[in-house]
Coordinates of C-alpha atoms in Angstrom, one line a residue:
M654 CA 119.7 60.6 -264.7
S655 CA 118.0 64.0 -262.8
E656 CA 117.3 63.9 -259.4
P657 CA 113.7 63.0 -258.4
Q658 CA 111.8 66.4 -256.9
A659 CA 108.6 66.2 -254.2
T660 CA 106.1 68.4 -254.7
E661 CA 105.2 71.5 -252.8
E662 CA 102.3 69.5 -250.8
Q663 CA 104.9 66.6 -249.9
I664 CA 107.4 69.5 -248.7
R665 CA 104.4 71.4 -246.8
E666 CA 103.3 67.9 -244.9
A667 CA 107.2 67.3 -243.7
L668 CA 107.6 71.0 -242.6
A669 CA 104.5 70.7 -240.8
A670 CA 105.8 67.6 -239.0
A671 CA 109.2 69.2 -238.0
P672 CA 108.3 72.9 -238.0
I673 CA 111.0 75.6 -238.0
V674 CA 111.2 77.6 -234.9
L675 CA 113.7 79.9 -233.1
A676 CA 114.5 78.7 -229.8
P677 CA 117.6 79.4 -227.5
G678 CA 119.0 76.7 -225.5
P679 CA 118.8 72.9 -226.0
Q680 CA 117.5 71.5 -228.8
E681 CA 117.2 67.8 -227.8
P682 CA 114.7 66.4 -225.4
P683 CA 116.0 66.3 -221.8
T684 CA 117.5 62.8 -221.0
K685 CA 116.8 63.3 -217.1
T686 CA 113.7 63.9 -215.2
P687 CA 113.5 67.1 -212.9
P688 CA 112.7 66.7 -209.5
S689 CA 108.9 66.4 -208.3
P690 CA 107.5 69.9 -207.7
S691 CA 106.4 70.5 -203.7
D692 CA 103.4 71.8 -205.3
V693 CA 101.6 73.0 -208.6
W694 CA 99.7 76.6 -209.1
D695 CA 97.2 77.0 -211.9
L696 CA 97.7 80.8 -212.9
P697 CA 95.9 83.0 -215.5
G698 CA 97.1 81.7 -218.5
G699 CA 100.3 79.7 -216.9
T700 CA 101.5 77.5 -214.7
A701 CA 103.9 77.7 -211.7
W702 CA 105.9 74.8 -210.1
V703 CA 107.4 75.1 -206.9
Y704 CA 110.1 73.8 -205.1
Y705 CA 110.4 74.1 -201.7
A706 CA 114.3 74.9 -200.3
E707 CA 116.1 71.7 -198.8
G708 CA 114.4 71.3 -195.4
H709 CA 111.8 73.6 -196.2
D710 CA 108.0 72.3 -195.7
R711 CA 106.6 75.8 -197.2
L712 CA 107.2 78.7 -198.3
T713 CA 109.8 80.7 -196.5
K714 CA 112.0 82.6 -199.0
P715 CA 110.8 82.5 -202.2
V716 CA 112.4 83.0 -205.7
I717 CA 110.0 83.4 -208.8
A718 CA 111.7 82.9 -212.0
A719 CA 109.6 83.5 -215.4
D720 CA 110.1 81.3 -218.4
G721 CA 111.3 83.0 -221.6
F722 CA 109.8 83.6 -225.2
N723 CA 109.4 80.5 -227.7
M724 CA 106.2 79.4 -229.0
G725 CA 103.6 76.8 -227.3
P726 CA 103.4 76.2 -223.4
S727 CA 106.7 76.1 -221.2
S728 CA 108.0 72.7 -220.3
I729 CA 109.5 72.5 -217.0
D730 CA 111.7 69.7 -217.9
M731 CA 113.3 71.7 -220.9
L732 CA 113.9 74.4 -218.3
W733 CA 115.7 72.4 -216.0
Q734 CA 117.7 71.0 -218.8
G735 CA 118.3 74.3 -219.4
L736 CA 119.3 76.3 -216.3
D737 CA 120.1 73.4 -214.1
W738 CA 121.7 70.6 -215.9
G739 CA 124.7 72.6 -217.4
Q740 CA 127.6 74.7 -216.4
Y741 CA 126.1 76.2 -213.4
P742 CA 122.7 74.5 -211.2
F743 CA 121.1 77.6 -210.6
F744 CA 117.9 76.0 -209.6
S745 CA 119.4 73.6 -207.2
E746 CA 122.0 76.1 -205.6
L747 CA 118.9 78.3 -204.8
R748 CA 117.2 75.8 -202.9
R749 CA 120.5 74.2 -201.5
R750 CA 121.1 77.9 -199.8
G751 CA 117.8 77.7 -198.4
H752 CA 115.6 79.5 -201.3
D753 CA 112.5 78.2 -202.1
L754 CA 112.3 78.1 -206.1
I755 CA 108.9 79.1 -208.0
V756 CA 109.2 78.6 -211.5
V757 CA 106.8 80.4 -213.8
G758 CA 105.7 79.1 -217.0
F759 CA 103.1 80.2 -219.5
H760 CA 100.5 78.3 -221.6
E761 CA 101.3 80.4 -224.7
R762 CA 105.3 82.0 -224.6
S763 CA 104.3 83.9 -227.6
A764 CA 101.6 85.9 -226.3
A765 CA 101.7 89.5 -225.4
I766 CA 103.8 90.3 -222.6
Q767 CA 100.7 92.2 -220.8
E768 CA 99.1 88.6 -221.2
N769 CA 101.6 86.3 -219.5
A770 CA 102.3 88.9 -216.9
K771 CA 98.9 88.3 -215.2
A772 CA 100.3 84.9 -214.2
A773 CA 103.5 86.5 -213.1
I774 CA 101.1 88.6 -210.9
E775 CA 99.0 86.0 -209.3
A776 CA 102.4 83.8 -208.6
I777 CA 104.0 87.4 -206.9
V778 CA 100.7 87.6 -204.8
R779 CA 100.4 84.1 -203.7
A780 CA 103.8 83.7 -202.8
G781 CA 103.7 86.8 -200.3
A782 CA 100.6 85.2 -199.1
E783 CA 101.5 81.7 -198.5
R784 CA 105.0 82.5 -197.5
R785 CA 106.1 82.0 -193.6
G786 CA 107.7 84.9 -191.7
G787 CA 108.2 88.4 -193.6
H788 CA 111.3 87.4 -195.8
P789 CA 111.4 90.0 -199.1
L790 CA 110.4 87.9 -202.6
A791 CA 113.2 87.9 -205.0
V792 CA 111.6 88.3 -208.7
G793 CA 113.0 88.1 -212.2
G794 CA 113.1 86.0 -215.2
F795 CA 115.0 84.7 -218.4
S796 CA 115.1 86.6 -221.4
M797 CA 111.6 87.7 -222.3
G798 CA 110.7 86.5 -218.1
G799 CA 112.6 89.3 -216.9
I800 CA 110.5 91.9 -219.0
V801 CA 106.9 90.2 -217.9
T802 CA 108.1 90.2 -214.2
R803 CA 109.5 93.7 -214.5
Y804 CA 106.2 94.6 -216.3
A805 CA 104.1 92.6 -213.2
L806 CA 106.0 94.3 -210.6
A807 CA 105.3 97.8 -212.0
K808 CA 101.7 97.3 -212.6
L809 CA 101.2 96.3 -208.9
E810 CA 102.8 99.2 -207.7
T811 CA 100.6 101.6 -209.8
R812 CA 97.5 99.4 -208.0
R813 CA 99.1 100.7 -204.9
M814 CA 99.7 96.6 -204.1
D815 CA 102.5 95.7 -201.7
H816 CA 104.2 93.1 -203.9
E817 CA 106.8 92.3 -200.9
T818 CA 109.9 92.2 -203.4
G819 CA 113.2 92.7 -202.1
L820 CA 115.1 92.1 -205.3
Y821 CA 114.3 92.3 -209.0
W822 CA 116.6 90.2 -211.3
S823 CA 116.9 89.7 -215.2
Y824 CA 118.8 87.0 -217.2
D825 CA 120.0 88.6 -220.6
T826 CA 116.6 90.1 -221.3
P827 CA 116.2 92.5 -224.0
H828 CA 115.0 95.3 -221.9
R829 CA 115.8 97.6 -224.7
G830 CA 115.2 95.3 -227.6
A831 CA 116.0 91.8 -229.3
W832 CA 117.3 91.5 -232.8
I833 CA 116.3 88.6 -235.2
P834 CA 118.0 89.3 -238.6
I835 CA 115.6 90.5 -241.2
S836 CA 116.8 87.9 -243.7
L837 CA 115.5 85.1 -241.1
Q838 CA 112.4 87.1 -241.0
A839 CA 112.1 87.3 -244.6
F840 CA 112.7 84.0 -245.1
A841 CA 109.9 83.2 -242.4
H842 CA 107.4 85.2 -244.4
Y843 CA 108.5 84.1 -247.7
S844 CA 108.3 80.2 -246.8
R845 CA 105.1 80.6 -244.8
K846 CA 103.0 78.7 -247.4
L847 CA 105.4 75.5 -247.0
N848 CA 106.3 76.5 -243.4
G849 CA 103.7 78.8 -241.5
A850 CA 104.9 77.9 -237.9
F851 CA 108.2 79.9 -238.4
S852 CA 106.2 83.0 -239.9
R853 CA 103.8 82.8 -237.1
Q854 CA 106.6 82.9 -234.5
I855 CA 108.0 85.9 -235.9
N856 CA 104.4 87.5 -236.4
S857 CA 103.3 86.8 -232.9
A858 CA 102.4 89.5 -230.3
A859 CA 105.8 88.8 -228.1
A860 CA 107.9 88.8 -231.1
R861 CA 106.4 91.9 -232.3
Q862 CA 107.1 93.6 -228.5
L863 CA 110.4 92.3 -228.2
L864 CA 112.2 93.0 -231.6
A865 CA 113.8 96.2 -232.3
W866 CA 112.6 95.9 -236.0
H867 CA 110.2 93.5 -237.2
I868 CA 108.6 92.8 -240.9
E869 CA 105.5 91.1 -241.3
E870 CA 106.0 90.1 -245.0
W871 CA 109.3 89.3 -246.4
D872 CA 109.1 92.5 -248.6
G873 CA 108.1 94.3 -245.4
E874 CA 109.8 97.9 -244.4
P875 CA 111.7 97.0 -240.9
R876 CA 110.4 99.3 -238.4
V877 CA 109.2 98.9 -234.5
D878 CA 105.6 97.5 -234.2
D879 CA 102.8 99.3 -232.7
L880 CA 102.6 96.2 -230.3
R881 CA 106.2 97.7 -228.9
E882 CA 105.3 100.7 -229.1
R883 CA 102.3 100.4 -226.7
L884 CA 104.2 98.3 -224.6
L885 CA 106.7 100.7 -223.7
A886 CA 104.6 103.4 -223.6
E887 CA 102.4 101.3 -221.0
L888 CA 105.6 100.8 -219.4
E889 CA 107.0 104.1 -219.4
G890 CA 103.7 105.3 -217.8
M891 CA 103.8 103.1 -214.8
N892 CA 106.9 104.5 -212.6
G893 CA 109.3 105.3 -215.8
G894 CA 109.1 101.8 -216.9
W895 CA 110.5 100.0 -213.7
P896 CA 109.2 98.8 -210.2
A897 CA 110.7 101.4 -207.8
R898 CA 110.5 99.4 -204.5
P899 CA 113.4 96.6 -205.2
V900 CA 116.8 96.7 -206.0
K901 CA 116.8 96.0 -209.7
I902 CA 119.9 93.7 -211.2
G903 CA 120.6 92.1 -214.3
V904 CA 123.2 90.2 -216.3
A905 CA 124.5 89.9 -219.5
N906 CA 125.5 87.0 -222.0
G907 CA 127.7 89.4 -223.7
V908 CA 130.9 91.5 -223.1
G909 CA 131.3 94.9 -221.8
T910 CA 134.3 95.6 -223.5
G911 CA 132.3 96.7 -226.9
E912 CA 134.1 93.9 -228.7
G913 CA 132.0 91.9 -231.1
N914 CA 131.2 88.2 -231.8
G915 CA 133.3 88.2 -235.0
I916 CA 130.7 88.1 -237.6
K917 CA 131.3 90.8 -240.4
P918 CA 128.6 93.0 -242.4
G919 CA 127.8 91.0 -245.5
D920 CA 129.2 88.0 -244.4
H921 CA 127.3 84.8 -246.3
T922 CA 125.5 83.0 -243.5
V923 CA 123.1 80.5 -245.1
E924 CA 123.2 79.0 -248.8
G925 CA 120.6 76.7 -250.3
K926 CA 122.0 74.0 -251.9
G927 CA 119.1 71.8 -252.7
L928 CA 117.2 71.6 -255.9
A929 CA 113.9 73.2 -254.1
I930 CA 116.0 75.8 -252.3
L931 CA 118.6 76.8 -254.6
G932 CA 119.2 80.7 -255.0
T933 CA 118.4 81.1 -251.5
N934 CA 121.2 83.3 -249.9
L935 CA 121.1 84.9 -246.8
Y936 CA 123.7 87.6 -245.4
A937 CA 125.1 89.5 -242.1
Q938 CA 123.3 92.6 -241.9
S939 CA 125.5 95.8 -243.3
G940 CA 124.8 99.5 -242.5
G941 CA 123.8 101.9 -245.0
D942 CA 121.0 101.8 -247.6
G943 CA 119.8 99.0 -250.2
Q944 CA 121.9 96.7 -248.5
L945 CA 121.5 93.0 -249.9
V946 CA 120.7 90.7 -246.7
A947 CA 118.9 87.9 -248.6
Q948 CA 117.9 86.3 -251.9
L949 CA 115.1 84.2 -251.5
R950 CA 113.7 81.0 -253.3
L951 CA 111.8 77.9 -252.3
V952 CA 110.0 75.4 -255.0
T953 CA 109.8 78.5 -257.6
A954 CA 111.6 79.6 -260.8
P955 CA 114.5 81.7 -260.7
P956 CA 115.3 84.5 -260.1
A957 CA 115.1 84.8 -256.5
K958 CA 113.7 87.6 -254.7
Q959 CA 115.7 89.8 -253.2
V960 CA 115.6 91.9 -249.6
R961 CA 117.3 95.0 -249.1
T962 CA 117.6 97.2 -246.4
D963 CA 117.8 100.8 -245.5
G964 CA 119.5 102.5 -242.7
L965 CA 120.2 99.4 -239.9
P966 CA 123.0 99.1 -237.9
E967 CA 125.8 96.4 -238.4
I968 CA 124.0 94.3 -235.4
D969 CA 124.3 90.7 -236.4
G970 CA 128.2 90.8 -234.9
A971 CA 127.2 93.3 -231.9
P972 CA 128.2 92.3 -228.6
G973 CA 125.9 90.5 -226.6
G974 CA 123.9 87.0 -226.0
T975 CA 123.7 85.2 -229.6
L976 CA 121.4 83.0 -231.3
E977 CA 122.0 80.2 -233.4
G978 CA 119.2 81.5 -235.7
F979 CA 121.3 80.3 -238.9
G980 CA 122.0 76.9 -237.5
I981 CA 118.5 76.1 -236.7
L982 CA 117.4 77.0 -240.3
A983 CA 119.8 75.1 -241.9
D984 CA 119.5 72.1 -239.2
K985 CA 115.9 72.0 -239.7
L986 CA 115.8 72.1 -243.5
N987 CA 118.8 69.5 -243.4
E988 CA 116.2 66.6 -241.5
Q989 CA 114.2 66.4 -244.1
L990 CA 114.6 63.6 -246.8
P991 CA 117.2 64.3 -249.7
I992 CA 113.9 64.2 -252.2
F993 CA 112.4 67.4 -251.0
G994 CA 115.5 69.1 -252.1
L995 CA 116.2 71.2 -249.1
R996 CA 119.5 71.1 -248.3
T997 CA 121.2 74.1 -246.8
E998 CA 124.2 75.3 -245.6
A999 CA 125.1 77.3 -242.6
H1000 CA 128.3 79.3 -243.1
I1001 CA 127.8 81.1 -240.1
R1002 CA 125.3 79.5 -237.5
Y1003 CA 124.7 82.3 -234.9
H1004 CA 124.0 86.2 -234.8
A1005 CA 123.6 88.4 -231.7
F1006 CA 120.2 88.2 -230.3
V1007 CA 120.2 90.5 -227.2
P1008 CA 122.9 93.2 -227.4
S1009 CA 125.2 93.8 -224.0
V1010 CA 123.6 97.1 -224.1
S1011 CA 120.4 95.8 -224.1
A1012 CA 120.4 93.6 -221.4
T1013 CA 122.0 96.2 -219.0
A1014 CA 119.6 98.5 -220.1
I1015 CA 122.0 101.1 -220.7
K1016 CA 121.6 102.1 -224.5
D1017 CA 119.3 101.4 -227.3
V1018 CA 120.3 99.3 -230.1
T1019 CA 119.6 101.6 -233.5
T1020 CA 123.0 102.9 -233.9
D1021 CA 126.5 100.9 -234.3
A1022 CA 127.9 103.7 -231.7
D1023 CA 125.2 102.5 -229.3
L1024 CA 125.6 98.9 -230.0
Y1025 CA 129.5 98.6 -230.2
V1026 CA 130.1 101.0 -227.2
P1027 CA 132.4 99.7 -224.3
V1028 CA 129.4 99.3 -221.5
D1029 CA 132.5 99.1 -219.1
D1030 CA 133.1 102.3 -219.6
L1031 CA 130.0 103.8 -219.1
D1032 CA 128.1 105.6 -216.3
A1033 CA 125.8 102.6 -214.6
S1034 CA 123.7 105.0 -213.2
T1035 CA 122.2 106.0 -216.6
S1036 CA 120.8 102.2 -216.9
G1037 CA 117.3 101.4 -215.5
L1038 CA 119.2 98.6 -213.5
D1039 CA 120.4 99.4 -210.1
E1040 CA 123.6 96.8 -210.8
F1041 CA 124.6 94.8 -213.5
R1042 CA 127.4 92.4 -214.7
L1043 CA 128.5 91.3 -218.2
A1044 CA 130.0 88.0 -219.3
S1045 CA 133.7 87.4 -220.2
E1046 CA 133.1 86.4 -223.9
N1047 CA 130.1 86.6 -225.8
Q1048 CA 128.3 83.7 -225.2
P1049 CA 124.6 82.2 -226.1
H1050 CA 121.6 83.5 -225.1
T1051 CA 120.7 82.8 -221.5
L1052 CA 123.7 80.2 -221.1
M1053 CA 123.6 79.6 -217.5
T1054 CA 127.1 79.9 -215.8
P1055 CA 128.9 80.3 -212.8
E1056 CA 130.1 83.6 -213.6
L1057 CA 126.4 85.1 -214.0
G1058 CA 124.4 82.7 -212.3
G1059 CA 126.5 82.7 -209.6
W1060 CA 126.4 86.2 -209.1
I1061 CA 122.7 86.4 -209.1
V1062 CA 122.6 83.8 -206.6
E1063 CA 124.7 85.6 -204.3
Q1064 CA 122.7 88.7 -204.7
I1065 CA 119.6 86.7 -203.4
Q1066 CA 121.4 85.4 -201.0
N1067 CA 122.2 88.8 -199.6
L1068 CA 118.5 89.4 -199.0
G1069 CA 119.0 87.6 -195.9

């Protein structure tokens, strides 16, 4: 007896209830409750949760930490889970050492960086105004949050406003661009009629600005999106892309040795096995022209559509912070009932997301020579950052560790 198949409408309804969205950090809801904030600020397009340091009754030594990219509004519960309840309690350690924490979230994390920078600017100005004494601010963020705050500080300087920031910091921020495999982007758009959320994420303003290569349709030509080009030009017009006053530091969740994460070009990453997705296969990015990165079939008759690329580097295996993009896709599809025929296997769960050279702002991510260069051997003065640290192993994007988070806390502590 043949296996019963669901209709396209049934599959669409099921995926709408559990949409595919790529996001770093914990995938499960928090099991703990974060501490109650001392204050909550309404910001243009965002919210700031303010936590006074231990023993403080008002702002004295403010540290601003901005959220990164995702879909929908920021969740303070998820931020505490990802950045304080793991290997290293970043938020708690700052407060224990006498620093007041201001966590800046956004109503829509996928909005344009210029839009979300309005929330960061308001938080910076208000922190300076409400702070007791003259201790300089430390301002930065995680992933996209590092670019949002970088833009905000540079914008304030072009307005000749004193942001009173002594230290800018970024945590695995894609200063030179991020990477979502073209195979995943193509699947997102190919499956748009059944799962619109995934395509909307890839085509959101922030994704277009962050990704080094982007496609709008499953068969599109990978390119630098116009929104990214405009953002980079705008940044370049503001002090060469960086705030001039503060010391600028950053960390990378990737290594500085040039050693990749183990993924080889052409590796089979995702295989569709259910009836509705049989024929879908995704592959790790290979260099050169005419490289097959995806075969796509979803509730359609064979043969599968092919996606090929020209001239892209072997970036999936590059050193840097990783994202479980392939694994998230497979997990989401496998959450569905067997009748939907979406059973999928991720032979490889992760891929490079923020290459080490991008997080350290020292090289572009357009060639293998740049992606795999040992950052440790480069002249650090060519970076946009004054100082940076890399991880001892390639690890998940924005993973909070004593090695990286502890170093940033020490640099903040050095402000006095």
